[in-house]
Amino acid sequence: MGIKKKIILGLAVILIGIQFFQPLRNQSEEVTEAHFEKVYAVPQNIKAILVRSCYDCHSNNTRYPWYGRIQPGAWYMADHIRKGKQELNFSEFGDYSQRRKRSKLRSIAGQIKDGEMPLSSYTLIHRDAIISENDRQVLTQWFEAMEDSNK
Ligand code: HEC
């Protein structure tokens, strides 16, 4: 066997091998008591955008796509979810201190306004998570108002 074939075969073996190492799934049917939607009266249109564009990385329940178990993509996704939840977890929002809640509400409004979230590496594949200009304004205004009423 030539060196090229050996390398290709080696890579194929690695690629197949890593499929057996799956990260834990971030899935839970339970809507926690501390969930954002239980703590605040979230209008239906706002909720719909959050579900579509944010909860995959910022809640305890990710809607996995069909390719969600294919490595190394699954690790990449798990890493985003871990970091995303560390910064902001809508499933645990009610457990945050008053000060942290306010700071997160401000941060959410800012991230949406500036088009920083959802991550562009995510919307590249999840086209339905792209926030329209109109939704962006609606969402930003709602979160800014929430921050004001939390003072
Ligand atoms: C693909 C995963 C993913 C999606 C989808 C996503 N985020 Fe994030 N988010 C992250 C990660 C990862 C971080 C950590 C910081 C970073 O890497 O930029 C983060 C950070 C943040 C922060 C910063 C928290 C802080 O205190 O500074 C806010 C706010 C935020 N996201 C809001 C949102 C909102 C609102 C949406 C939906 C419109 C959203 N994110 C969608 C992954 C995601």
mmCIF file of C-alpha atoms and ligand atoms in Angstrom:
data_model
loop_
_atom_site.group_PDB
_atom_site.id
_atom_site.type_symbol
_atom_site.label_atom_id
_atom_site.label_comp_id
_atom_site.label_asym_id
_atom_site.label_seq_id
_atom_site.Cartn_x
_atom_site.Cartn_y
_atom_site.Cartn_z
ATOM 1 C CA MET A 1 0.000 0.000 0.000
ATOM 2 C CA GLY A 2 1.295 3.459 -0.902
ATOM 3 C CA ILE A 3 1.783 6.109 1.747
ATOM 4 C CA LYS A 4 -1.171 8.120 0.451
ATOM 5 C CA LYS A 5 -3.539 5.199 0.759
ATOM 6 C CA LYS A 6 -2.250 4.483 4.251
ATOM 7 C CA ILE A 7 -2.930 8.045 5.339
ATOM 8 C CA ILE A 8 -6.436 8.009 3.894
ATOM 9 C CA LEU A 9 -7.172 4.673 5.525
ATOM 10 C CA GLY A 10 -5.789 5.949 8.835
ATOM 11 C CA LEU A 11 -7.991 9.036 8.704
ATOM 12 C CA ALA A 12 -11.027 6.933 7.868
ATOM 13 C CA VAL A 13 -10.374 4.717 10.886
ATOM 14 C CA ILE A 14 -10.047 7.770 13.156
ATOM 15 C CA LEU A 15 -13.225 9.307 11.753
ATOM 16 C CA ILE A 16 -15.158 6.113 12.382
ATOM 17 C CA GLY A 17 -13.543 5.634 15.794
ATOM 18 C CA ILE A 18 -14.541 9.048 17.133
ATOM 19 C CA GLN A 19 -18.207 8.387 16.306
ATOM 20 C CA PHE A 20 -18.296 6.149 19.381
ATOM 21 C CA PHE A 21 -17.361 9.001 21.705
ATOM 22 C CA GLN A 22 -20.572 10.950 22.054
ATOM 23 C CA PRO A 23 -21.003 13.930 24.373
ATOM 24 C CA LEU A 24 -23.913 13.842 26.836
ATOM 25 C CA ARG A 25 -27.079 15.258 25.352
ATOM 26 C CA ASN A 26 -28.562 18.472 26.645
ATOM 27 C CA GLN A 27 -32.179 17.393 26.717
ATOM 28 C CA SER A 28 -34.915 17.715 29.317
ATOM 29 C CA GLU A 29 -38.678 17.782 28.853
ATOM 30 C CA GLU A 30 -39.203 19.433 32.198
ATOM 31 C CA VAL A 31 -40.022 23.145 32.266
ATOM 32 C CA THR A 32 -38.254 24.106 35.503
ATOM 33 C CA GLU A 33 -39.829 26.378 38.126
ATOM 34 C CA ALA A 34 -36.992 28.810 37.534
ATOM 35 C CA HIS A 35 -37.579 28.914 33.773
ATOM 36 C CA PHE A 36 -37.625 32.375 32.248
ATOM 37 C CA GLU A 37 -41.176 31.805 31.007
ATOM 38 C CA LYS A 38 -42.406 30.970 34.502
ATOM 39 C CA VAL A 39 -40.702 33.955 36.100
ATOM 40 C CA TYR A 40 -41.887 36.554 33.564
ATOM 41 C CA ALA A 41 -45.003 36.914 31.453
ATOM 42 C CA VAL A 42 -43.390 36.264 28.086
ATOM 43 C CA PRO A 43 -45.656 37.123 25.121
ATOM 44 C CA GLN A 44 -46.140 34.345 22.571
ATOM 45 C CA ASN A 45 -44.288 36.137 19.761
ATOM 46 C CA ILE A 46 -41.228 36.732 21.966
ATOM 47 C CA LYS A 47 -41.239 33.148 23.166
ATOM 48 C CA ALA A 48 -41.387 31.853 19.610
ATOM 49 C CA ILE A 49 -38.229 33.769 18.678
ATOM 50 C CA LEU A 50 -36.364 32.623 21.790
ATOM 51 C CA VAL A 51 -37.262 28.983 21.131
ATOM 52 C CA ARG A 52 -36.201 29.252 17.515
ATOM 53 C CA SER A 53 -33.024 31.270 17.979
ATOM 54 C CA CYS A 54 -31.682 30.968 21.534
ATOM 55 C CA TYR A 55 -32.794 27.919 23.516
ATOM 56 C CA ASP A 56 -30.594 25.446 21.669
ATOM 57 C CA CYS A 57 -27.571 26.920 23.475
ATOM 58 C CA HIS A 58 -29.112 28.787 26.393
ATOM 59 C CA SER A 59 -31.505 26.314 28.009
ATOM 60 C CA ASN A 60 -31.586 22.751 29.314
ATOM 61 C CA ASN A 61 -33.274 21.547 26.164
ATOM 62 C CA THR A 62 -31.570 21.507 22.769
ATOM 63 C CA ARG A 63 -33.492 20.487 19.637
ATOM 64 C CA TYR A 64 -30.868 18.359 17.947
ATOM 65 C CA PRO A 65 -30.721 18.220 14.164
ATOM 66 C CA TRP A 66 -30.449 14.834 12.415
ATOM 67 C CA TYR A 67 -26.696 15.255 12.037
ATOM 68 C CA GLY A 68 -26.387 16.069 15.743
ATOM 69 C CA ARG A 69 -24.601 12.814 16.488
ATOM 70 C CA ILE A 70 -22.009 13.082 13.759
ATOM 71 C CA GLN A 71 -18.514 13.753 15.068
ATOM 72 C CA PRO A 72 -16.581 15.986 15.364
ATOM 73 C CA GLY A 73 -19.582 18.320 14.905
ATOM 74 C CA ALA A 74 -21.299 16.964 18.007
ATOM 75 C CA TRP A 75 -18.350 18.026 20.186
ATOM 76 C CA TYR A 76 -18.340 21.453 18.618
ATOM 77 C CA MET A 77 -22.046 21.800 19.375
ATOM 78 C CA ALA A 78 -21.671 20.488 22.939
ATOM 79 C CA ASP A 79 -18.953 23.040 23.561
ATOM 80 C CA HIS A 80 -21.192 25.915 22.438
ATOM 81 C CA ILE A 81 -24.005 24.638 24.613
ATOM 82 C CA ARG A 82 -21.740 24.325 27.653
ATOM 83 C CA LYS A 83 -20.310 27.831 27.233
ATOM 84 C CA GLY A 84 -23.678 29.303 26.275
ATOM 85 C CA LYS A 85 -25.420 27.886 29.354
ATOM 86 C CA GLN A 86 -22.618 29.048 31.608
ATOM 87 C CA GLU A 87 -23.231 32.625 30.497
ATOM 88 C CA LEU A 88 -26.994 32.465 30.300
ATOM 89 C CA ASN A 89 -29.455 29.660 31.010
ATOM 90 C CA PHE A 90 -33.114 30.491 30.415
ATOM 91 C CA SER A 91 -34.079 27.294 32.270
ATOM 92 C CA GLU A 92 -32.448 28.634 35.454
ATOM 93 C CA PHE A 93 -33.064 32.336 35.078
ATOM 94 C CA GLY A 94 -35.313 32.498 38.148
ATOM 95 C CA ASP A 95 -32.459 31.289 40.352
ATOM 96 C CA TYR A 96 -30.241 34.228 39.406
ATOM 97 C CA SER A 97 -29.822 37.046 41.904
ATOM 98 C CA GLN A 98 -31.747 40.255 41.232
ATOM 99 C CA ARG A 99 -28.524 41.918 40.183
ATOM 100 C CA ARG A 100 -27.564 39.120 37.801
ATOM 101 C CA LYS A 101 -31.057 39.050 36.271
ATOM 102 C CA ARG A 102 -30.859 42.733 35.485
ATOM 103 C CA SER A 103 -27.378 42.461 34.050
ATOM 104 C CA LYS A 104 -28.404 39.496 31.859
ATOM 105 C CA LEU A 105 -31.531 41.285 30.600
ATOM 106 C CA ARG A 106 -29.338 44.211 29.580
ATOM 107 C CA SER A 107 -26.793 41.924 28.000
ATOM 108 C CA ILE A 108 -29.480 40.048 26.023
ATOM 109 C CA ALA A 109 -30.918 43.303 24.653
ATOM 110 C CA GLY A 110 -27.410 44.412 23.667
ATOM 111 C CA GLN A 111 -26.411 41.144 22.024
ATOM 112 C CA ILE A 112 -29.594 41.066 19.957
ATOM 113 C CA LYS A 113 -29.424 44.735 19.037
ATOM 114 C CA ASP A 114 -25.841 44.363 17.827
ATOM 115 C CA GLY A 115 -26.646 41.177 15.926
ATOM 116 C CA GLU A 116 -24.060 39.231 17.995
ATOM 117 C CA MET A 117 -26.534 36.485 18.868
ATOM 118 C CA PRO A 118 -27.376 33.897 17.725
ATOM 119 C CA LEU A 119 -23.803 33.013 16.736
ATOM 120 C CA SER A 120 -23.172 33.292 13.021
ATOM 121 C CA SER A 121 -21.586 29.812 12.938
ATOM 122 C CA TYR A 122 -25.005 28.581 14.080
ATOM 123 C CA THR A 123 -27.216 30.570 11.713
ATOM 124 C CA LEU A 124 -24.988 29.413 8.864
ATOM 125 C CA ILE A 125 -26.656 26.019 9.251
ATOM 126 C CA HIS A 126 -29.820 26.886 11.205
ATOM 127 C CA ARG A 127 -31.247 29.342 8.703
ATOM 128 C CA ASP A 128 -34.586 29.462 10.551
ATOM 129 C CA ALA A 129 -32.823 30.919 13.607
ATOM 130 C CA ILE A 130 -31.863 34.107 11.768
ATOM 131 C CA ILE A 131 -33.666 37.033 13.380
ATOM 132 C CA SER A 132 -35.441 39.351 10.956
ATOM 133 C CA GLU A 133 -34.948 43.105 11.250
ATOM 134 C CA ASN A 134 -38.486 43.472 12.572
ATOM 135 C CA ASP A 135 -38.055 40.705 15.159
ATOM 136 C CA ARG A 136 -34.763 42.231 16.202
ATOM 137 C CA GLN A 137 -36.474 45.509 17.065
ATOM 138 C CA VAL A 138 -39.391 43.821 18.821
ATOM 139 C CA LEU A 139 -37.058 41.644 20.877
ATOM 140 C CA THR A 140 -34.629 44.439 21.770
ATOM 141 C CA GLN A 141 -37.440 46.743 22.900
ATOM 142 C CA TRP A 142 -39.042 44.021 24.986
ATOM 143 C CA PHE A 143 -35.812 43.125 26.776
ATOM 144 C CA GLU A 144 -34.952 46.793 27.362
ATOM 145 C CA ALA A 145 -38.400 47.316 28.896
ATOM 146 C CA MET A 146 -37.880 44.195 31.038
ATOM 147 C CA GLU A 147 -34.592 45.541 32.286
ATOM 148 C CA ASP A 148 -36.222 48.879 33.176
ATOM 149 C CA SER A 149 -39.024 47.202 35.108
ATOM 150 C CA ASN A 150 -36.471 45.092 36.991
ATOM 151 C CA LYS A 151 -34.694 48.101 38.482
HETATM 152 C C1 HEC B 1 -24.961 28.202 18.825
HETATM 153 C C2 HEC B 1 -25.174 28.492 20.204
HETATM 154 C C3 HEC B 1 -25.793 29.804 20.621
HETATM 155 C C4 HEC B 1 -26.999 30.342 20.236
HETATM 156 C C5 HEC B 1 -28.010 29.764 19.274
HETATM 157 C C6 HEC B 1 -27.157 31.582 20.968
HETATM 158 N N1 HEC B 1 -26.061 31.781 21.762
HETATM 159 FE FE1 HEC B 1 -25.771 33.291 23.092
HETATM 160 N N2 HEC B 1 -23.910 32.579 23.567
HETATM 161 C C7 HEC B 1 -23.365 31.412 23.068
HETATM 162 C C8 HEC B 1 -22.019 31.240 23.595
HETATM 163 C C9 HEC B 1 -21.089 30.086 23.279
HETATM 164 C C10 HEC B 1 -21.793 32.343 24.449
HETATM 165 C C11 HEC B 1 -20.534 32.608 25.259
HETATM 166 C C12 HEC B 1 -19.752 33.767 24.817
HETATM 167 C C13 HEC B 1 -19.319 33.701 23.369
HETATM 168 O O1 HEC B 1 -18.707 32.704 22.963
HETATM 169 O O2 HEC B 1 -19.596 34.671 22.629
HETATM 170 C C14 HEC B 1 -22.992 33.167 24.394
HETATM 171 C C15 HEC B 1 -23.169 34.352 25.080
HETATM 172 C C16 HEC B 1 -24.362 35.053 25.154
HETATM 173 C C17 HEC B 1 -24.603 36.200 25.983
HETATM 174 C C18 HEC B 1 -23.584 36.883 26.846
HETATM 175 C C19 HEC B 1 -23.887 36.662 28.284
HETATM 176 C C20 HEC B 1 -23.156 37.674 29.117
HETATM 177 O O3 HEC B 1 -23.541 37.776 30.264
HETATM 178 O O4 HEC B 1 -22.265 38.370 28.649
HETATM 179 C C21 HEC B 1 -25.888 36.588 25.795
HETATM 180 C C22 HEC B 1 -26.640 37.740 26.459
HETATM 181 C C23 HEC B 1 -26.463 35.689 24.820
HETATM 182 N N3 HEC B 1 -25.519 34.770 24.449
HETATM 183 C C24 HEC B 1 -27.753 35.778 24.356
HETATM 184 C C25 HEC B 1 -28.274 35.008 23.322
HETATM 185 C C26 HEC B 1 -29.592 35.216 22.756
HETATM 186 C C27 HEC B 1 -30.590 36.256 23.236
HETATM 187 C C28 HEC B 1 -29.722 34.299 21.756
HETATM 188 C C29 HEC B 1 -30.879 34.156 20.796
HETATM 189 C C30 HEC B 1 -31.249 35.332 20.067
HETATM 190 C C31 HEC B 1 -28.498 33.498 21.716
HETATM 191 N N4 HEC B 1 -27.638 33.981 22.679
HETATM 192 C C32 HEC B 1 -28.247 32.424 20.864
HETATM 193 C C33 HEC B 1 -23.985 30.525 22.215
HETATM 194 C C34 HEC B 1 -25.201 30.723 21.584
#
